[in-house]
Amino acid sequence: MTSENGVRSGDAPDRRAGLSYRFTHAIVRVPGDSVLQGLRGTDRGPPSLEIFRSEHRAYIAALEEAGLRVEPLPQLEAYPDSVFVEDAALCLPEGAVVLRPGAATRLGEASVMEPVLTSYFDDVRRIDDNANIDGGDILVTDSLVLVGLSQRTNRAGFESLRRQLSAWGYEVRCIDVPPAVLHLKSDCAVLDETTVLVSESLSGHESFARFRRLVVPRGEEAAANAIRVNGRVLLSDGFPRTAELLSTAGYDLRTIATTQASKLDGGLSCMSLRFARPD
Ligand code: CIR
């Protein structure tokens, strides 16, 4: 029998309590020199390597301060976008899924991540060969896994992930990502078991109806790519009205500079794989 929050009775529900934001570990990857060639929708000039690495170190420190043990993987020059580790895998309490990123230059990142995942998880699954899905399109909430159909994630990717996660008892739904938006999580984030931070354009979608929605103020849409990590919400610098919204709602906020990742359409969620392990 499946309860409203998608946890089947008898399936050790405690293992899943707060699964969307209670973490013990994170995997990150140091930006390589090749990050200068990273993909971008609009060219706002190349990132500065020095500033990117310094912001990345501050990001790691913020994850550590939020209670995570962080494993920094070495630079991977063959893949310019490999700092954005979130797109290569999905980590859940039951196991991990090796994804199939939808950009041709990024597909190989997933197989490089596989041995890292097997060092943490006994059960590591894969997405079907004909499918594409980026981790940036997967919003894991406590009651539902929402998959964005986007420039990078196709219906076959959604169906393949749904099959894998259904076997673990999850409810998995899909949602269309607006064409101008790279990933679903460019526009939304989990804040707690029942609350999401979401852009105005997605906030009316029926898949968000079950959540309390804090809508990102107009002009600060990029702030939606925030992350809740244990007791803290991490938010990119430069979004004062969103910061005010979150603080007023009672969240313990920490802001972090992501000026260089944002030149490559990246933000806070995409630079780590966050998960909980029992040990
Ligand atoms: C890309 O276009 O794939 C990278 N430059 C940015 C990826 C950002 N990933 C994410 O938001 N999950």
mmCIF file of C-alpha atoms and ligand atoms in Angstrom:
data_model
loop_
_atom_site.group_PDB
_atom_site.id
_atom_site.type_symbol
_atom_site.label_atom_id
_atom_site.label_comp_id
_atom_site.label_asym_id
_atom_site.label_seq_id
_atom_site.Cartn_x
_atom_site.Cartn_y
_atom_site.Cartn_z
ATOM 1 C CA MET A 1 0.000 0.000 0.000
ATOM 2 C CA THR A 2 1.292 3.465 -0.905
ATOM 3 C CA SER A 3 0.614 6.441 1.341
ATOM 4 C CA GLU A 4 0.023 9.974 0.095
ATOM 5 C CA ASN A 5 3.702 10.825 0.347
ATOM 6 C CA GLY A 6 4.649 7.950 -1.923
ATOM 7 C CA VAL A 7 6.246 5.823 0.797
ATOM 8 C CA ARG A 8 4.930 2.309 0.942
ATOM 9 C CA SER A 9 4.077 1.065 4.389
ATOM 10 C CA GLY A 10 6.630 -1.456 5.564
ATOM 11 C CA ASP A 11 9.367 0.217 3.483
ATOM 12 C CA ALA A 12 11.199 1.810 6.411
ATOM 13 C CA PRO A 13 9.730 5.299 5.848
ATOM 14 C CA ASP A 14 12.272 6.874 8.228
ATOM 15 C CA ARG A 15 14.918 6.322 5.601
ATOM 16 C CA ARG A 16 13.033 8.760 3.395
ATOM 17 C CA ALA A 17 12.008 11.412 5.905
ATOM 18 C CA GLY A 18 13.333 14.726 4.598
ATOM 19 C CA LEU A 19 14.889 12.939 1.631
ATOM 20 C CA SER A 20 14.721 16.101 -0.438
ATOM 21 C CA TYR A 21 17.042 18.116 1.798
ATOM 22 C CA ARG A 22 18.588 16.061 4.601
ATOM 23 C CA PHE A 23 21.996 15.022 3.363
ATOM 24 C CA THR A 24 25.249 13.715 4.753
ATOM 25 C CA HIS A 25 27.488 13.743 1.655
ATOM 26 C CA ALA A 26 28.145 15.698 -1.510
ATOM 27 C CA ILE A 27 30.192 14.978 -4.609
ATOM 28 C CA VAL A 28 31.608 17.958 -6.498
ATOM 29 C CA ARG A 29 34.164 18.363 -9.277
ATOM 30 C CA VAL A 30 36.815 21.057 -9.452
ATOM 31 C CA PRO A 31 36.348 23.182 -12.612
ATOM 32 C CA GLY A 32 38.916 22.233 -15.229
ATOM 33 C CA ASP A 33 40.755 24.692 -17.473
ATOM 34 C CA SER A 34 38.404 23.545 -20.236
ATOM 35 C CA VAL A 35 35.449 25.078 -18.381
ATOM 36 C CA LEU A 36 36.204 28.132 -20.546
ATOM 37 C CA GLN A 37 34.649 26.142 -23.395
ATOM 38 C CA GLY A 38 31.563 25.224 -21.387
ATOM 39 C CA LEU A 39 28.152 25.361 -23.035
ATOM 40 C CA ARG A 40 26.142 28.565 -22.751
ATOM 41 C CA GLY A 41 22.887 29.804 -24.224
ATOM 42 C CA THR A 42 24.046 33.404 -24.428
ATOM 43 C CA ASP A 43 27.682 34.390 -24.638
ATOM 44 C CA ARG A 44 28.437 36.808 -21.794
ATOM 45 C CA GLY A 45 32.173 36.350 -22.183
ATOM 46 C CA PRO A 46 34.352 33.533 -20.902
ATOM 47 C CA PRO A 47 34.382 32.807 -17.189
ATOM 48 C CA SER A 48 37.478 33.681 -15.178
ATOM 49 C CA LEU A 49 39.167 30.454 -14.089
ATOM 50 C CA GLU A 50 40.574 32.031 -10.977
ATOM 51 C CA ILE A 51 37.258 33.465 -9.813
ATOM 52 C CA PHE A 52 35.358 30.302 -10.783
ATOM 53 C CA ARG A 53 37.670 28.169 -8.623
ATOM 54 C CA SER A 54 37.502 30.595 -5.746
ATOM 55 C CA GLU A 55 33.685 30.644 -5.888
ATOM 56 C CA HIS A 56 33.736 26.852 -6.117
ATOM 57 C CA ARG A 57 35.874 26.632 -2.957
ATOM 58 C CA ALA A 58 33.381 28.898 -1.173
ATOM 59 C CA TYR A 59 30.563 26.651 -2.401
ATOM 60 C CA ILE A 60 32.302 23.583 -0.953
ATOM 61 C CA ALA A 61 32.817 25.435 2.330
ATOM 62 C CA ALA A 62 29.110 26.315 2.455
ATOM 63 C CA LEU A 63 28.151 22.673 1.921
ATOM 64 C CA GLU A 64 30.554 21.650 4.685
ATOM 65 C CA GLU A 65 29.142 24.294 7.019
ATOM 66 C CA ALA A 66 25.702 22.867 6.308
ATOM 67 C CA GLY A 67 26.970 19.528 7.618
ATOM 68 C CA LEU A 68 28.072 17.629 4.511
ATOM 69 C CA ARG A 69 31.160 15.550 3.929
ATOM 70 C CA VAL A 70 32.271 16.747 0.493
ATOM 71 C CA GLU A 71 34.259 14.627 -1.973
ATOM 72 C CA PRO A 72 35.927 16.917 -4.537
ATOM 73 C CA LEU A 73 36.660 14.988 -7.729
ATOM 74 C CA PRO A 74 39.660 16.096 -9.802
ATOM 75 C CA GLN A 75 39.460 18.318 -12.876
ATOM 76 C CA LEU A 76 38.214 16.490 -15.954
ATOM 77 C CA GLU A 77 39.526 18.371 -18.964
ATOM 78 C CA ALA A 78 37.806 16.175 -21.556
ATOM 79 C CA TYR A 79 34.455 17.491 -20.386
ATOM 80 C CA PRO A 80 34.242 21.311 -20.158
ATOM 81 C CA ASP A 81 30.946 21.238 -18.247
ATOM 82 C CA SER A 82 31.930 18.497 -15.810
ATOM 83 C CA VAL A 83 31.887 20.906 -12.841
ATOM 84 C CA PHE A 84 28.100 20.622 -13.155
ATOM 85 C CA VAL A 85 28.049 17.121 -11.639
ATOM 86 C CA GLU A 86 24.344 17.131 -10.898
ATOM 87 C CA ASP A 87 23.488 16.436 -14.534
ATOM 88 C CA ALA A 88 25.284 13.063 -14.610
ATOM 89 C CA ALA A 89 23.491 11.194 -11.823
ATOM 90 C CA LEU A 90 20.605 11.002 -9.392
ATOM 91 C CA CYS A 91 21.246 9.848 -5.815
ATOM 92 C CA LEU A 92 18.436 8.607 -3.569
ATOM 93 C CA PRO A 93 18.348 6.622 -0.328
ATOM 94 C CA GLU A 94 17.704 3.366 -2.236
ATOM 95 C CA GLY A 95 20.514 3.808 -4.746
ATOM 96 C CA ALA A 96 21.802 5.903 -7.616
ATOM 97 C CA VAL A 97 20.882 6.249 -11.269
ATOM 98 C CA VAL A 98 23.515 7.008 -13.910
ATOM 99 C CA LEU A 99 21.797 9.505 -16.188
ATOM 100 C CA ARG A 100 22.250 10.292 -19.901
ATOM 101 C CA PRO A 101 22.871 14.041 -20.298
ATOM 102 C CA GLY A 102 21.201 15.447 -23.389
ATOM 103 C CA ALA A 103 24.081 17.584 -24.715
ATOM 104 C CA ALA A 104 26.426 15.549 -26.932
ATOM 105 C CA THR A 105 29.515 17.038 -25.272
ATOM 106 C CA ARG A 106 28.253 15.965 -21.835
ATOM 107 C CA LEU A 107 27.038 12.390 -22.348
ATOM 108 C CA GLY A 108 30.402 10.883 -21.396
ATOM 109 C CA GLU A 109 30.370 12.580 -17.984
ATOM 110 C CA ALA A 110 27.885 9.995 -16.774
ATOM 111 C CA SER A 111 30.071 6.940 -17.313
ATOM 112 C CA VAL A 112 32.961 8.714 -15.565
ATOM 113 C CA MET A 113 30.653 9.250 -12.586
ATOM 114 C CA GLU A 114 29.523 5.600 -12.424
ATOM 115 C CA PRO A 115 32.502 4.201 -10.437
ATOM 116 C CA VAL A 116 32.213 7.108 -8.002
ATOM 117 C CA LEU A 117 28.575 6.185 -7.431
ATOM 118 C CA THR A 118 29.368 2.520 -6.877
ATOM 119 C CA SER A 119 31.748 3.548 -4.093
ATOM 120 C CA TYR A 120 28.736 4.921 -2.189
ATOM 121 C CA PHE A 121 25.781 2.827 -3.410
ATOM 122 C CA ASP A 122 25.182 -0.927 -3.756
ATOM 123 C CA ASP A 123 22.354 -0.403 -6.216
ATOM 124 C CA VAL A 124 23.401 1.685 -9.237
ATOM 125 C CA ARG A 125 21.046 1.707 -12.205
ATOM 126 C CA ARG A 126 21.162 3.159 -15.703
ATOM 127 C CA ILE A 127 18.913 5.038 -18.079
ATOM 128 C CA ASP A 128 17.955 3.309 -21.365
ATOM 129 C CA ASP A 129 20.317 3.865 -24.286
ATOM 130 C CA ASN A 130 17.820 5.716 -26.473
ATOM 131 C CA ALA A 131 16.925 8.216 -23.752
ATOM 132 C CA ASN A 132 18.272 11.522 -22.459
ATOM 133 C CA ILE A 133 17.831 13.039 -19.052
ATOM 134 C CA ASP A 134 19.852 15.636 -17.107
ATOM 135 C CA GLY A 135 19.877 15.787 -13.321
ATOM 136 C CA GLY A 136 19.021 19.474 -13.564
ATOM 137 C CA ASP A 137 15.601 18.385 -14.771
ATOM 138 C CA ILE A 138 14.866 16.198 -11.746
ATOM 139 C CA LEU A 139 13.264 17.831 -8.728
ATOM 140 C CA VAL A 140 13.110 15.387 -5.833
ATOM 141 C CA THR A 141 10.540 16.409 -3.248
ATOM 142 C CA ASP A 142 9.435 14.394 -0.258
ATOM 143 C CA SER A 143 6.195 13.357 -1.938
ATOM 144 C CA LEU A 144 6.946 13.376 -5.651
ATOM 145 C CA VAL A 145 9.755 13.287 -8.194
ATOM 146 C CA LEU A 146 9.117 15.861 -10.899
ATOM 147 C CA VAL A 147 10.927 15.536 -14.241
ATOM 148 C CA GLY A 148 11.207 18.481 -16.631
ATOM 149 C CA LEU A 149 10.865 17.795 -20.344
ATOM 150 C CA SER A 150 13.397 20.264 -21.705
ATOM 151 C CA GLN A 151 16.089 20.927 -24.284
ATOM 152 C CA ARG A 152 18.099 18.174 -22.540
ATOM 153 C CA THR A 153 15.514 15.713 -21.242
ATOM 154 C CA ASN A 154 13.193 13.819 -23.558
ATOM 155 C CA ARG A 155 10.127 11.728 -22.893
ATOM 156 C CA ALA A 156 12.142 8.506 -23.219
ATOM 157 C CA GLY A 157 14.423 9.793 -20.458
ATOM 158 C CA PHE A 158 11.451 10.545 -18.250
ATOM 159 C CA GLU A 159 9.880 7.121 -18.926
ATOM 160 C CA SER A 160 13.143 5.322 -18.272
ATOM 161 C CA LEU A 161 13.676 7.128 -14.967
ATOM 162 C CA ARG A 162 10.057 6.581 -13.993
ATOM 163 C CA ARG A 163 10.466 2.831 -14.490
ATOM 164 C CA GLN A 164 13.567 2.786 -12.285
ATOM 165 C CA LEU A 165 12.076 4.913 -9.530
ATOM 166 C CA SER A 166 8.672 3.212 -9.562
ATOM 167 C CA ALA A 167 10.487 0.042 -8.570
ATOM 168 C CA TRP A 168 11.694 1.961 -5.502
ATOM 169 C CA GLY A 169 8.144 3.178 -4.739
ATOM 170 C CA TYR A 170 8.357 6.772 -5.983
ATOM 171 C CA GLU A 171 5.644 8.744 -7.731
ATOM 172 C CA VAL A 172 7.250 10.316 -10.816
ATOM 173 C CA ARG A 173 5.571 12.941 -12.979
ATOM 174 C CA CYS A 174 6.676 15.132 -15.849
ATOM 175 C CA ILE A 175 6.265 18.814 -16.559
ATOM 176 C CA ASP A 176 7.103 20.900 -19.636
ATOM 177 C CA VAL A 177 9.990 23.299 -19.065
ATOM 178 C CA PRO A 178 9.524 26.659 -20.859
ATOM 179 C CA PRO A 179 11.717 26.723 -24.016
ATOM 180 C CA ALA A 180 13.815 29.650 -22.756
ATOM 181 C CA VAL A 181 14.706 27.813 -19.546
ATOM 182 C CA LEU A 182 17.590 25.314 -19.567
ATOM 183 C CA HIS A 183 16.470 22.935 -16.828
ATOM 184 C CA LEU A 184 13.487 22.447 -14.534
ATOM 185 C CA LYS A 185 15.621 23.355 -11.509
ATOM 186 C CA SER A 186 16.729 26.586 -13.167
ATOM 187 C CA ASP A 187 13.221 27.624 -12.114
ATOM 188 C CA CYS A 188 12.407 25.846 -8.848
ATOM 189 C CA ALA A 189 13.827 24.360 -5.664
ATOM 190 C CA VAL A 190 12.670 22.409 -2.646
ATOM 191 C CA LEU A 191 12.565 24.400 0.601
ATOM 192 C CA ASP A 192 11.112 21.757 2.915
ATOM 193 C CA GLU A 193 8.760 18.752 2.919
ATOM 194 C CA THR A 194 5.826 20.812 1.667
ATOM 195 C CA THR A 195 7.276 24.059 0.287
ATOM 196 C CA VAL A 196 8.955 24.974 -2.975
ATOM 197 C CA LEU A 197 10.598 28.130 -4.284
ATOM 198 C CA VAL A 198 9.319 28.548 -7.822
ATOM 199 C CA SER A 199 9.289 31.006 -10.719
ATOM 200 C CA GLU A 200 6.052 32.719 -11.554
ATOM 201 C CA SER A 201 5.860 30.888 -14.892
ATOM 202 C CA LEU A 202 5.878 27.436 -13.262
ATOM 203 C CA SER A 203 3.982 28.273 -10.101
ATOM 204 C CA GLY A 204 0.527 27.673 -11.576
ATOM 205 C CA HIS A 205 1.341 24.208 -12.895
ATOM 206 C CA GLU A 206 -0.820 21.463 -11.429
ATOM 207 C CA SER A 207 2.240 19.468 -10.357
ATOM 208 C CA PHE A 208 3.005 22.215 -7.839
ATOM 209 C CA ALA A 209 -0.567 22.417 -6.541
ATOM 210 C CA ARG A 210 0.157 20.180 -3.557
ATOM 211 C CA PHE A 211 2.974 22.467 -2.355
ATOM 212 C CA ARG A 212 3.085 25.760 -0.553
ATOM 213 C CA ARG A 213 4.712 27.964 -3.190
ATOM 214 C CA LEU A 214 7.043 30.877 -2.549
ATOM 215 C CA VAL A 215 7.162 32.677 -5.891
ATOM 216 C CA VAL A 216 10.447 34.286 -6.908
ATOM 217 C CA PRO A 217 9.989 38.043 -7.385
ATOM 218 C CA ARG A 218 9.963 39.255 -10.990
ATOM 219 C CA GLY A 219 13.422 40.113 -12.272
ATOM 220 C CA GLU A 220 15.077 37.628 -9.883
ATOM 221 C CA GLU A 221 14.100 34.423 -11.733
ATOM 222 C CA ALA A 222 17.619 32.976 -11.535
ATOM 223 C CA ALA A 223 17.304 32.929 -7.741
ATOM 224 C CA ALA A 224 15.016 29.901 -8.063
ATOM 225 C CA ASN A 225 18.073 27.674 -8.493
ATOM 226 C CA ALA A 226 18.602 27.587 -4.736
ATOM 227 C CA ILE A 227 19.307 24.528 -2.578
ATOM 228 C CA ARG A 228 18.073 23.462 0.816
ATOM 229 C CA VAL A 229 20.807 21.579 2.653
ATOM 230 C CA ASN A 230 19.867 20.341 6.102
ATOM 231 C CA GLY A 231 18.931 23.379 8.194
ATOM 232 C CA ARG A 232 20.031 25.966 5.673
ATOM 233 C CA VAL A 233 18.965 27.401 2.328
ATOM 234 C CA LEU A 234 21.785 28.378 -0.007
ATOM 235 C CA LEU A 235 20.938 31.180 -2.430
ATOM 236 C CA SER A 236 23.017 32.881 -5.112
ATOM 237 C CA ASP A 237 24.201 36.411 -4.318
ATOM 238 C CA GLY A 238 22.456 39.345 -5.922
ATOM 239 C CA PHE A 239 18.793 38.566 -5.294
ATOM 240 C CA PRO A 240 17.801 40.802 -2.372
ATOM 241 C CA ARG A 241 14.036 40.441 -2.747
ATOM 242 C CA THR A 242 14.236 36.639 -2.833
ATOM 243 C CA ALA A 243 16.564 36.732 0.173
ATOM 244 C CA GLU A 244 14.012 38.846 2.015
ATOM 245 C CA LEU A 245 11.187 36.483 1.019
ATOM 246 C CA LEU A 246 13.065 33.454 2.346
ATOM 247 C CA SER A 247 14.232 35.128 5.542
ATOM 248 C CA THR A 248 10.728 36.387 6.292
ATOM 249 C CA ALA A 249 9.445 32.840 5.766
ATOM 250 C CA GLY A 250 11.867 31.730 8.479
ATOM 251 C CA TYR A 251 14.585 29.982 6.487
ATOM 252 C CA ASP A 252 18.198 30.168 7.636
ATOM 253 C CA LEU A 253 19.803 31.704 4.582
ATOM 254 C CA ARG A 254 23.361 31.727 3.304
ATOM 255 C CA THR A 255 24.192 33.560 0.073
ATOM 256 C CA ILE A 256 27.006 32.475 -2.230
ATOM 257 C CA ALA A 257 28.575 34.049 -5.318
ATOM 258 C CA THR A 258 27.932 32.093 -8.513
ATOM 259 C CA THR A 259 28.988 34.787 -10.979
ATOM 260 C CA GLN A 260 31.143 32.475 -13.116
ATOM 261 C CA ALA A 261 28.892 29.385 -13.116
ATOM 262 C CA SER A 262 26.031 31.643 -14.173
ATOM 263 C CA LYS A 263 27.970 32.664 -17.301
ATOM 264 C CA LEU A 264 27.581 29.001 -18.284
ATOM 265 C CA ASP A 265 23.905 28.785 -17.266
ATOM 266 C CA GLY A 266 24.865 26.989 -14.062
ATOM 267 C CA GLY A 267 23.886 27.730 -10.490
ATOM 268 C CA LEU A 268 23.907 26.246 -7.024
ATOM 269 C CA SER A 269 22.065 22.974 -7.532
ATOM 270 C CA CYS A 270 24.068 21.798 -10.521
ATOM 271 C CA MET A 271 27.491 21.919 -8.857
ATOM 272 C CA SER A 272 26.908 19.045 -6.425
ATOM 273 C CA LEU A 273 25.325 15.652 -6.005
ATOM 274 C CA ARG A 274 23.871 15.655 -2.515
ATOM 275 C CA PHE A 275 22.712 12.541 -0.710
ATOM 276 C CA ALA A 276 22.372 10.789 2.620
ATOM 277 C CA ARG A 277 24.206 7.600 3.555
ATOM 278 C CA PRO A 278 23.706 5.767 6.801
ATOM 279 C CA ASP A 279 27.409 5.683 7.785
HETATM 280 C C1 CIR B 1 25.245 23.147 -19.683
HETATM 281 O O1 CIR B 1 24.764 23.865 -20.570
HETATM 282 O O2 CIR B 1 25.035 21.931 -19.652
HETATM 283 C C2 CIR B 1 26.113 23.750 -18.628
HETATM 284 N N1 CIR B 1 26.839 24.843 -19.192
HETATM 285 C C3 CIR B 1 25.288 24.201 -17.452
HETATM 286 C C4 CIR B 1 24.632 23.075 -16.744
HETATM 287 C C5 CIR B 1 23.846 23.521 -15.576
HETATM 288 N N2 CIR B 1 23.277 22.393 -14.941
HETATM 289 C C6 CIR B 1 22.213 22.439 -14.169
HETATM 290 O O3 CIR B 1 21.605 23.491 -14.012
HETATM 291 N N3 CIR B 1 21.808 21.306 -13.627
#
